Amino acid sequence: MENFNFCIPTNIMFGRGQISQLKGAVEKCGTKILLVYGGQSIKKNGLYDQVKKQLEGLEFYELSGVEANPKIGSVRTGIEICRKEGVEVLLAVGGGSVIDCTKAIAAGVYYEGDAWEMIISHAEVKEALPIVAVSTLAATGSEADAGAVICNPETGEKLSLFSPLLFPKCAILDPENTYTVPAKQTAAGSFDILSHLMEQYFVPASTFLSDLLVESVMKTVIHYAPIAIREPENYEARAQLMWAGTIADNATLCNGNQLVSFSCHGIEHDLSGSFNTTHGEGLAILTPNWMRYVLSDQTKGRFAHFARAVWGVEATDDLQAAKEGITALENFIHTLYLPTTFTELGIDDSRFEELAAHAVEKEDLEYAYVPLNKEDVVAILKACL
Ligand code: NZQ
Ligand code: ZN
């Protein structure tokens, strides 16, 4: 078991009606607020009105229209508002894109140069505005982690920003706020959760405890995602997915593992950065193809373990079990109606060389579970067509 430091400083308020705690949570951080949200979803489902009611009597400004795969332009606009109005606390209401954009604003307010330069140069975040998050989509775990992923449409890049200062102070997680998430986003978000678990499970060394924790959360997603798609207002399904998403990607489950770079995420970020595709859909296409590409005598034992523990595969031969596990994963992807080829997303191979070179360089793919070079990534991308 590897050494680790572990601190999740986010105060999580989970369950029905927890929005009633929003005002108190915000006031603890400040009284001048920037409310950040995406398109129309929170207006349509009534959450916007509930939030506004909570903010009565407080001074607040709004940044709306944050897009999926959040763009650096929204970050810049948010920074400008914060500086001009002397904002003291950021309130993100939305999915991962809104929360990520808010994190970049929180750090960017204190950065002297341009916000994209801050991200591309991996500048250390020395100070950040406090963030309160109201999560509306079970997927990224951004509501209780230290990372953000931001796109620059001018360069086609999608890059990460990390700092312990970017953990939200408080996260309100009411599964009812996810009832209106469309089937496509429910499926993509669920696959993203599964992918976070897989990226930390396929590692050079894991622990007994971590394996059991991760496997149980994987099984939770596999069980409840189809239910949430069939019955969008099934509270238990939405609740299980929401909590699974929060704990899947903030080290809670994987402390002690020898963690390495995320392979499929490393490749996917360039795709959604360049083609504005949905993160979880890209992962659903890439993951089985990545598994088939890296399946070897070295990896078959671990893949067989996954197949038996998560999918109930009974084959005794490791290579056979590993292959059956990949097939089971593909069947699950079908049950969620997720795309299985890039062609379905309108992606052709014209930029694969460039994307692969960028992914290898920026996402440290040489330090992945199975180290990947540019040729490997191109081959995986081609298999996805
Ligand atoms: O903009 P609105 O109108 O809110 O609509 C959104 C958006 O169109 C909609 N939506 C969200 N909540 C809804 C809802 N629609 C109806 N009812 C609701 N309750 O869903 C669409 C997608 O939203 P988005 O925030 O983009 O989805 P998600 O939460 O999956 O976030 C994806 C982004 O997070 C990044 C991804 O790369 C991608 O940019 N990631 C962030 C991570 C992190 N911070 O730790 C890690 C992840 O691996 C990931 O990379
Ligand atoms: Zn992800």
PDB file of N, CA and C and ligand atoms in Angstrom, residues 37-42 45 47 65-70 93-100 103 136-143 145-151 158 162 176-182 185 188-189 192 196 249 262 265 268-269 272 278-280 283, ligand 1:
ATOM      1  N   TYR A  37     -24.022  29.700 -14.004  1.00  0.00           N
ATOM      2  CA  TYR A  37     -24.817  28.565 -14.473  1.00  0.00           C
ATOM      3  C   TYR A  37     -24.700  28.417 -15.983  1.00  0.00           C
ATOM      4  N   GLY A  38     -25.353  27.363 -16.513  1.00  0.00           N
ATOM      5  CA  GLY A  38     -25.179  27.040 -17.928  1.00  0.00           C
ATOM      6  C   GLY A  38     -26.277  27.625 -18.790  1.00  0.00           C
ATOM      7  N   GLY A  39     -26.975  26.740 -19.516  1.00  0.00           N
ATOM      8  CA  GLY A  39     -28.047  27.197 -20.409  1.00  0.00           C
ATOM      9  C   GLY A  39     -29.340  27.365 -19.642  1.00  0.00           C
ATOM     10  N   GLN A  40     -30.387  26.769 -20.204  1.00  0.00           N
ATOM     11  CA  GLN A  40     -31.723  26.999 -19.640  1.00  0.00           C
ATOM     12  C   GLN A  40     -32.146  25.932 -18.630  1.00  0.00           C
ATOM     13  N   SER A  41     -31.345  24.884 -18.418  1.00  0.00           N
ATOM     14  CA  SER A  41     -31.863  23.741 -17.639  1.00  0.00           C
ATOM     15  C   SER A  41     -32.322  24.150 -16.242  1.00  0.00           C
ATOM     16  N   ILE A  42     -31.579  25.020 -15.572  1.00  0.00           N
ATOM     17  CA  ILE A  42     -31.995  25.328 -14.183  1.00  0.00           C
ATOM     18  C   ILE A  42     -33.190  26.281 -14.149  1.00  0.00           C
ATOM     19  N   ASN A  45     -36.291  23.754 -14.858  1.00  0.00           N
ATOM     20  CA  ASN A  45     -36.706  22.816 -13.793  1.00  0.00           C
ATOM     21  C   ASN A  45     -36.961  23.503 -12.450  1.00  0.00           C
ATOM     22  N   LEU A  47     -34.974  25.186 -10.459  1.00  0.00           N
ATOM     23  CA  LEU A  47     -33.882  25.334  -9.489  1.00  0.00           C
ATOM     24  C   LEU A  47     -33.400  26.786  -9.394  1.00  0.00           C
ATOM     25  N   GLY A  65     -24.917  30.936 -19.336  1.00  0.00           N
ATOM     26  CA  GLY A  65     -24.494  30.498 -20.673  1.00  0.00           C
ATOM     27  C   GLY A  65     -23.174  29.751 -20.697  1.00  0.00           C
ATOM     28  N   VAL A  66     -22.728  29.269 -19.548  1.00  0.00           N
ATOM     29  CA  VAL A  66     -21.505  28.449 -19.570  1.00  0.00           C
ATOM     30  C   VAL A  66     -21.827  27.166 -20.336  1.00  0.00           C
ATOM     31  N   GLU A  67     -21.035  26.908 -21.350  1.00  0.00           N
ATOM     32  CA  GLU A  67     -21.339  25.777 -22.243  1.00  0.00           C
ATOM     33  C   GLU A  67     -20.729  24.474 -21.747  1.00  0.00           C
ATOM     34  N   ALA A  68     -21.285  23.365 -22.230  1.00  0.00           N
ATOM     35  CA  ALA A  68     -20.641  22.070 -22.000  1.00  0.00           C
ATOM     36  C   ALA A  68     -19.253  22.140 -22.646  1.00  0.00           C
ATOM     37  N   ASN A  69     -18.275  21.451 -22.038  1.00  0.00           N
ATOM     38  CA  ASN A  69     -16.873  21.653 -22.419  1.00  0.00           C
ATOM     39  C   ASN A  69     -16.576  23.160 -22.253  1.00  0.00           C
ATOM     40  N   PRO A  70     -16.518  23.637 -21.022  1.00  0.00           N
ATOM     41  CA  PRO A  70     -16.526  25.091 -20.756  1.00  0.00           C
ATOM     42  C   PRO A  70     -15.374  25.822 -21.432  1.00  0.00           C
ATOM     43  N   VAL A  93     -24.038  26.581 -10.104  1.00  0.00           N
ATOM     44  CA  VAL A  93     -25.247  25.745 -10.110  1.00  0.00           C
ATOM     45  C   VAL A  93     -25.305  25.050 -11.466  1.00  0.00           C
ATOM     46  N   GLY A  94     -24.959  23.769 -11.501  1.00  0.00           N
ATOM     47  CA  GLY A  94     -24.962  23.074 -12.789  1.00  0.00           C
ATOM     48  C   GLY A  94     -24.172  21.787 -12.749  1.00  0.00           C
ATOM     49  N   GLY A  95     -23.816  21.325 -13.941  1.00  0.00           N
ATOM     50  CA  GLY A  95     -23.025  20.113 -14.079  1.00  0.00           C
ATOM     51  C   GLY A  95     -21.533  20.416 -13.960  1.00  0.00           C
ATOM     52  N   GLY A  96     -20.729  19.450 -14.373  1.00  0.00           N
ATOM     53  CA  GLY A  96     -19.290  19.587 -14.250  1.00  0.00           C
ATOM     54  C   GLY A  96     -18.742  20.793 -14.996  1.00  0.00           C
ATOM     55  N   SER A  97     -19.344  21.100 -16.145  1.00  0.00           N
ATOM     56  CA  SER A  97     -18.817  22.222 -16.932  1.00  0.00           C
ATOM     57  C   SER A  97     -18.966  23.543 -16.183  1.00  0.00           C
ATOM     58  N   VAL A  98     -20.110  23.740 -15.559  1.00  0.00           N
ATOM     59  CA  VAL A  98     -20.338  24.973 -14.810  1.00  0.00           C
ATOM     60  C   VAL A  98     -19.401  25.035 -13.590  1.00  0.00           C
ATOM     61  N   ILE A  99     -19.276  23.923 -12.903  1.00  0.00           N
ATOM     62  CA  ILE A  99     -18.428  23.922 -11.694  1.00  0.00           C
ATOM     63  C   ILE A  99     -16.964  24.132 -12.099  1.00  0.00           C
ATOM     64  N   ASP A 100     -16.544  23.491 -13.195  1.00  0.00           N
ATOM     65  CA  ASP A 100     -15.156  23.660 -13.649  1.00  0.00           C
ATOM     66  C   ASP A 100     -14.874  25.112 -14.044  1.00  0.00           C
ATOM     67  N   LYS A 103     -14.411  27.131 -11.009  1.00  0.00           N
ATOM     68  CA  LYS A 103     -13.097  26.933 -10.372  1.00  0.00           C
ATOM     69  C   LYS A 103     -12.017  27.768 -11.074  1.00  0.00           C
ATOM     70  N   THR A 136     -26.007  19.462 -10.456  1.00  0.00           N
ATOM     71  CA  THR A 136     -27.269  19.082 -11.110  1.00  0.00           C
ATOM     72  C   THR A 136     -27.116  17.856 -12.007  1.00  0.00           C
ATOM     73  N   LEU A 137     -25.952  17.247 -12.005  1.00  0.00           N
ATOM     74  CA  LEU A 137     -25.721  16.112 -12.916  1.00  0.00           C
ATOM     75  C   LEU A 137     -24.706  15.170 -12.265  1.00  0.00           C
ATOM     76  N   ALA A 138     -25.056  13.893 -12.212  1.00  0.00           N
ATOM     77  CA  ALA A 138     -24.147  12.903 -11.626  1.00  0.00           C
ATOM     78  C   ALA A 138     -23.129  12.489 -12.681  1.00  0.00           C
ATOM     79  N   ALA A 139     -21.888  12.892 -12.514  1.00  0.00           N
ATOM     80  CA  ALA A 139     -20.906  12.556 -13.551  1.00  0.00           C
ATOM     81  C   ALA A 139     -19.480  12.765 -13.059  1.00  0.00           C
ATOM     82  N   THR A 140     -19.036  14.010 -13.120  1.00  0.00           N
ATOM     83  CA  THR A 140     -17.602  14.291 -13.019  1.00  0.00           C
ATOM     84  C   THR A 140     -17.029  14.208 -11.611  1.00  0.00           C
ATOM     85  N   GLY A 141     -17.849  14.501 -10.607  1.00  0.00           N
ATOM     86  CA  GLY A 141     -17.314  14.597  -9.247  1.00  0.00           C
ATOM     87  C   GLY A 141     -16.684  15.941  -8.968  1.00  0.00           C
ATOM     88  N   SER A 142     -16.803  16.864  -9.906  1.00  0.00           N
ATOM     89  CA  SER A 142     -16.170  18.177  -9.735  1.00  0.00           C
ATOM     90  C   SER A 142     -16.653  18.892  -8.478  1.00  0.00           C
ATOM     91  N   GLU A 143     -17.862  18.539  -8.010  1.00  0.00           N
ATOM     92  CA  GLU A 143     -18.422  19.189  -6.831  1.00  0.00           C
ATOM     93  C   GLU A 143     -17.600  18.926  -5.570  1.00  0.00           C
ATOM     94  N   ASP A 145     -14.016  17.785  -5.830  1.00  0.00           N
ATOM     95  CA  ASP A 145     -12.620  17.505  -6.157  1.00  0.00           C
ATOM     96  C   ASP A 145     -11.875  18.804  -6.454  1.00  0.00           C
ATOM     97  N   ALA A 146     -10.593  18.657  -6.751  1.00  0.00           N
ATOM     98  CA  ALA A 146      -9.729  19.833  -6.836  1.00  0.00           C
ATOM     99  C   ALA A 146      -9.400  20.211  -8.276  1.00  0.00           C
ATOM    100  N   GLY A 147     -10.105  19.594  -9.235  1.00  0.00           N
ATOM    101  CA  GLY A 147      -9.723  19.795 -10.633  1.00  0.00           C
ATOM    102  C   GLY A 147     -10.773  20.527 -11.444  1.00  0.00           C
ATOM    103  N   ALA A 148     -10.327  21.057 -12.571  1.00  0.00           N
ATOM    104  CA  ALA A 148     -11.224  21.684 -13.537  1.00  0.00           C
ATOM    105  C   ALA A 148     -10.626  21.432 -14.913  1.00  0.00           C
ATOM    106  N   VAL A 149     -11.498  21.329 -15.921  1.00  0.00           N
ATOM    107  CA  VAL A 149     -11.008  21.122 -17.288  1.00  0.00           C
ATOM    108  C   VAL A 149     -11.627  22.202 -18.172  1.00  0.00           C
ATOM    109  N   ILE A 150     -10.788  22.952 -18.863  1.00  0.00           N
ATOM    110  CA  ILE A 150     -11.249  24.125 -19.620  1.00  0.00           C
ATOM    111  C   ILE A 150     -10.786  24.011 -21.076  1.00  0.00           C
ATOM    112  N   CYS A 151     -11.663  24.477 -21.992  1.00  0.00           N
ATOM    113  CA  CYS A 151     -11.348  24.419 -23.428  1.00  0.00           C
ATOM    114  C   CYS A 151     -10.962  25.793 -23.966  1.00  0.00           C
ATOM    115  N   LYS A 158      -7.999  21.260 -24.628  1.00  0.00           N
ATOM    116  CA  LYS A 158      -8.801  21.123 -23.409  1.00  0.00           C
ATOM    117  C   LYS A 158      -7.833  20.681 -22.319  1.00  0.00           C
ATOM    118  N   PHE A 162      -5.416  22.140 -11.506  1.00  0.00           N
ATOM    119  CA  PHE A 162      -5.594  21.467 -10.213  1.00  0.00           C
ATOM    120  C   PHE A 162      -5.064  22.341  -9.102  1.00  0.00           C
ATOM    121  N   GLU A 176     -32.949  15.005  -6.603  1.00  0.00           N
ATOM    122  CA  GLU A 176     -34.129  15.476  -7.347  1.00  0.00           C
ATOM    123  C   GLU A 176     -33.735  16.516  -8.400  1.00  0.00           C
ATOM    124  N   ASN A 177     -32.640  17.215  -8.156  1.00  0.00           N
ATOM    125  CA  ASN A 177     -32.174  18.196  -9.146  1.00  0.00           C
ATOM    126  C   ASN A 177     -31.624  17.529 -10.400  1.00  0.00           C
ATOM    127  N   THR A 178     -31.495  16.210 -10.369  1.00  0.00           N
ATOM    128  CA  THR A 178     -31.014  15.506 -11.573  1.00  0.00           C
ATOM    129  C   THR A 178     -32.160  14.808 -12.328  1.00  0.00           C
ATOM    130  N   TYR A 179     -33.392  14.938 -11.846  1.00  0.00           N
ATOM    131  CA  TYR A 179     -34.526  14.283 -12.524  1.00  0.00           C
ATOM    132  C   TYR A 179     -34.650  14.721 -13.985  1.00  0.00           C
ATOM    133  N   THR A 180     -34.308  15.978 -14.263  1.00  0.00           N
ATOM    134  CA  THR A 180     -34.509  16.494 -15.624  1.00  0.00           C
ATOM    135  C   THR A 180     -33.303  16.248 -16.546  1.00  0.00           C
ATOM    136  N   VAL A 181     -32.260  15.619 -16.036  1.00  0.00           N
ATOM    137  CA  VAL A 181     -31.102  15.341 -16.910  1.00  0.00           C
ATOM    138  C   VAL A 181     -31.565  14.388 -18.015  1.00  0.00           C
ATOM    139  N   PRO A 182     -31.394  14.770 -19.287  1.00  0.00           N
ATOM    140  CA  PRO A 182     -31.867  13.906 -20.383  1.00  0.00           C
ATOM    141  C   PRO A 182     -31.150  12.552 -20.375  1.00  0.00           C
ATOM    142  N   GLN A 185     -27.477  12.504 -21.429  1.00  0.00           N
ATOM    143  CA  GLN A 185     -26.509  12.994 -20.450  1.00  0.00           C
ATOM    144  C   GLN A 185     -26.443  12.083 -19.238  1.00  0.00           C
ATOM    145  N   ALA A 188     -24.146   9.357 -20.459  1.00  0.00           N
ATOM    146  CA  ALA A 188     -22.757   9.834 -20.584  1.00  0.00           C
ATOM    147  C   ALA A 188     -22.154  10.065 -19.197  1.00  0.00           C
ATOM    148  N   GLY A 189     -22.943  10.663 -18.300  1.00  0.00           N
ATOM    149  CA  GLY A 189     -22.445  10.918 -16.939  1.00  0.00           C
ATOM    150  C   GLY A 189     -22.152   9.619 -16.219  1.00  0.00           C
ATOM    151  N   ASP A 192     -19.006   8.209 -17.470  1.00  0.00           N
ATOM    152  CA  ASP A 192     -17.866   8.973 -16.951  1.00  0.00           C
ATOM    153  C   ASP A 192     -17.500   8.477 -15.544  1.00  0.00           C
ATOM    154  N   HIS A 196     -13.941   6.866 -14.451  1.00  0.00           N
ATOM    155  CA  HIS A 196     -13.062   7.336 -13.359  1.00  0.00           C
ATOM    156  C   HIS A 196     -12.634   6.156 -12.490  1.00  0.00           C
ATOM    157  N   ASP A 249     -14.064  10.042  -8.133  1.00  0.00           N
ATOM    158  CA  ASP A 249     -12.872  10.663  -8.736  1.00  0.00           C
ATOM    159  C   ASP A 249     -12.126  11.585  -7.783  1.00  0.00           C
ATOM    160  N   PHE A 262      -4.328   8.858 -16.378  1.00  0.00           N
ATOM    161  CA  PHE A 262      -5.563   8.273 -16.899  1.00  0.00           C
ATOM    162  C   PHE A 262      -5.426   8.100 -18.424  1.00  0.00           C
ATOM    163  N   HIS A 265      -9.126   9.065 -20.405  1.00  0.00           N
ATOM    164  CA  HIS A 265      -9.364  10.502 -20.214  1.00  0.00           C
ATOM    165  C   HIS A 265      -8.309  11.328 -20.947  1.00  0.00           C
ATOM    166  N   GLU A 268      -9.379  11.308 -24.467  1.00  0.00           N
ATOM    167  CA  GLU A 268     -10.702  11.917 -24.695  1.00  0.00           C
ATOM    168  C   GLU A 268     -10.671  13.435 -24.600  1.00  0.00           C
ATOM    169  N   HIS A 269      -9.891  13.989 -23.708  1.00  0.00           N
ATOM    170  CA  HIS A 269      -9.940  15.443 -23.514  1.00  0.00           C
ATOM    171  C   HIS A 269      -9.653  16.201 -24.812  1.00  0.00           C
ATOM    172  N   SER A 272     -12.960  16.023 -27.068  1.00  0.00           N
ATOM    173  CA  SER A 272     -14.053  16.958 -26.735  1.00  0.00           C
ATOM    174  C   SER A 272     -13.579  18.395 -26.842  1.00  0.00           C
ATOM    175  N   THR A 278     -19.416  15.073 -26.286  1.00  0.00           N
ATOM    176  CA  THR A 278     -19.743  14.885 -24.868  1.00  0.00           C
ATOM    177  C   THR A 278     -18.718  13.940 -24.236  1.00  0.00           C
ATOM    178  N   HIS A 279     -18.146  14.420 -23.135  1.00  0.00           N
ATOM    179  CA  HIS A 279     -17.040  13.711 -22.471  1.00  0.00           C
ATOM    180  C   HIS A 279     -17.333  12.210 -22.266  1.00  0.00           C
ATOM    181  N   GLY A 280     -18.466  11.894 -21.656  1.00  0.00           N
ATOM    182  CA  GLY A 280     -18.782  10.498 -21.344  1.00  0.00           C
ATOM    183  C   GLY A 280     -19.014   9.653 -22.587  1.00  0.00           C
ATOM    184  N   LEU A 283     -15.620   8.685 -23.919  1.00  0.00           N
ATOM    185  CA  LEU A 283     -15.029   7.635 -23.066  1.00  0.00           C
ATOM    186  C   LEU A 283     -15.650   6.274 -23.355  1.00  0.00           C
TER     187      LEU A 283
HETATM  188  O1  NZQ B   1     -26.214  24.135 -19.702  1.00  0.00           O
HETATM  189  P1  NZQ B   1     -27.424  23.510 -19.121  1.00  0.00           P
HETATM  190  O2  NZQ B   1     -28.686  24.088 -19.616  1.00  0.00           O
HETATM  191  O3  NZQ B   1     -27.361  23.445 -17.622  1.00  0.00           O
HETATM  192  O4  NZQ B   1     -27.476  21.977 -19.666  1.00  0.00           O
HETATM  193  C1  NZQ B   1     -26.513  21.006 -19.322  1.00  0.00           C
HETATM  194  C2  NZQ B   1     -25.608  20.624 -20.483  1.00  0.00           C
HETATM  195  O5  NZQ B   1     -26.249  20.832 -21.701  1.00  0.00           O
HETATM  196  C3  NZQ B   1     -27.259  19.714 -19.059  1.00  0.00           C
HETATM  197  N1  NZQ B   1     -27.705  19.592 -17.666  1.00  0.00           N
HETATM  198  C4  NZQ B   1     -26.972  19.655 -16.526  1.00  0.00           C
HETATM  199  N2  NZQ B   1     -27.766  19.461 -15.466  1.00  0.00           N
HETATM  200  C5  NZQ B   1     -29.032  19.297 -15.942  1.00  0.00           C
HETATM  201  C6  NZQ B   1     -28.994  19.386 -17.334  1.00  0.00           C
HETATM  202  N3  NZQ B   1     -30.099  19.288 -18.108  1.00  0.00           N
HETATM  203  C7  NZQ B   1     -31.278  19.081 -17.487  1.00  0.00           C
HETATM  204  N4  NZQ B   1     -31.381  18.962 -16.138  1.00  0.00           N
HETATM  205  C8  NZQ B   1     -30.290  19.061 -15.346  1.00  0.00           C
HETATM  206  N5  NZQ B   1     -30.401  18.896 -14.018  1.00  0.00           N
HETATM  207  O6  NZQ B   1     -26.318  18.698 -19.324  1.00  0.00           O
HETATM  208  C9  NZQ B   1     -25.438  19.135 -20.340  1.00  0.00           C
HETATM  209  C10 NZQ B   1     -24.022  18.729 -19.988  1.00  0.00           C
HETATM  210  O7  NZQ B   1     -23.586  19.395 -18.836  1.00  0.00           O
HETATM  211  P2  NZQ B   1     -22.051  19.288 -18.382  1.00  0.00           P
HETATM  212  O8  NZQ B   1     -21.893  20.126 -17.174  1.00  0.00           O
HETATM  213  O9  NZQ B   1     -21.161  19.569 -19.544  1.00  0.00           O
HETATM  214  O10 NZQ B   1     -21.903  17.735 -18.047  1.00  0.00           O
HETATM  215  P3  NZQ B   1     -20.921  17.013 -17.056  1.00  0.00           P
HETATM  216  O11 NZQ B   1     -21.331  17.196 -15.654  1.00  0.00           O
HETATM  217  O12 NZQ B   1     -20.808  15.633 -17.571  1.00  0.00           O
HETATM  218  O13 NZQ B   1     -19.517  17.773 -17.219  1.00  0.00           O
HETATM  219  C11 NZQ B   1     -18.657  17.478 -18.281  1.00  0.00           C
HETATM  220  C12 NZQ B   1     -17.423  18.363 -18.228  1.00  0.00           C
HETATM  221  O14 NZQ B   1     -16.644  18.087 -17.047  1.00  0.00           O
HETATM  222  C13 NZQ B   1     -15.298  17.721 -17.423  1.00  0.00           C
HETATM  223  C14 NZQ B   1     -15.503  17.128 -18.793  1.00  0.00           C
HETATM  224  O15 NZQ B   1     -14.313  17.059 -19.525  1.00  0.00           O
HETATM  225  C15 NZQ B   1     -16.515  18.077 -19.403  1.00  0.00           C
HETATM  226  O16 NZQ B   1     -15.901  19.254 -19.850  1.00  0.00           O
HETATM  227  N6  NZQ B   1     -14.688  16.875 -16.406  1.00  0.00           N
HETATM  228  C16 NZQ B   1     -14.420  17.424 -15.205  1.00  0.00           C
HETATM  229  C17 NZQ B   1     -13.769  16.723 -14.216  1.00  0.00           C
HETATM  230  C18 NZQ B   1     -13.452  17.332 -12.911  1.00  0.00           C
HETATM  231  N7  NZQ B   1     -13.625  18.612 -12.725  1.00  0.00           N
HETATM  232  O17 NZQ B   1     -12.995  16.672 -12.005  1.00  0.00           O
HETATM  233  C19 NZQ B   1     -13.333  15.347 -14.403  1.00  0.00           C
HETATM  234  C20 NZQ B   1     -13.984  14.661 -15.563  1.00  0.00           C
HETATM  235  O18 NZQ B   1     -13.220  13.563 -15.943  1.00  0.00           O
HETATM  236  C21 NZQ B   1     -14.217  15.546 -16.745  1.00  0.00           C
HETATM  237  O19 NZQ B   1     -13.060  15.681 -17.541  1.00  0.00           O
END
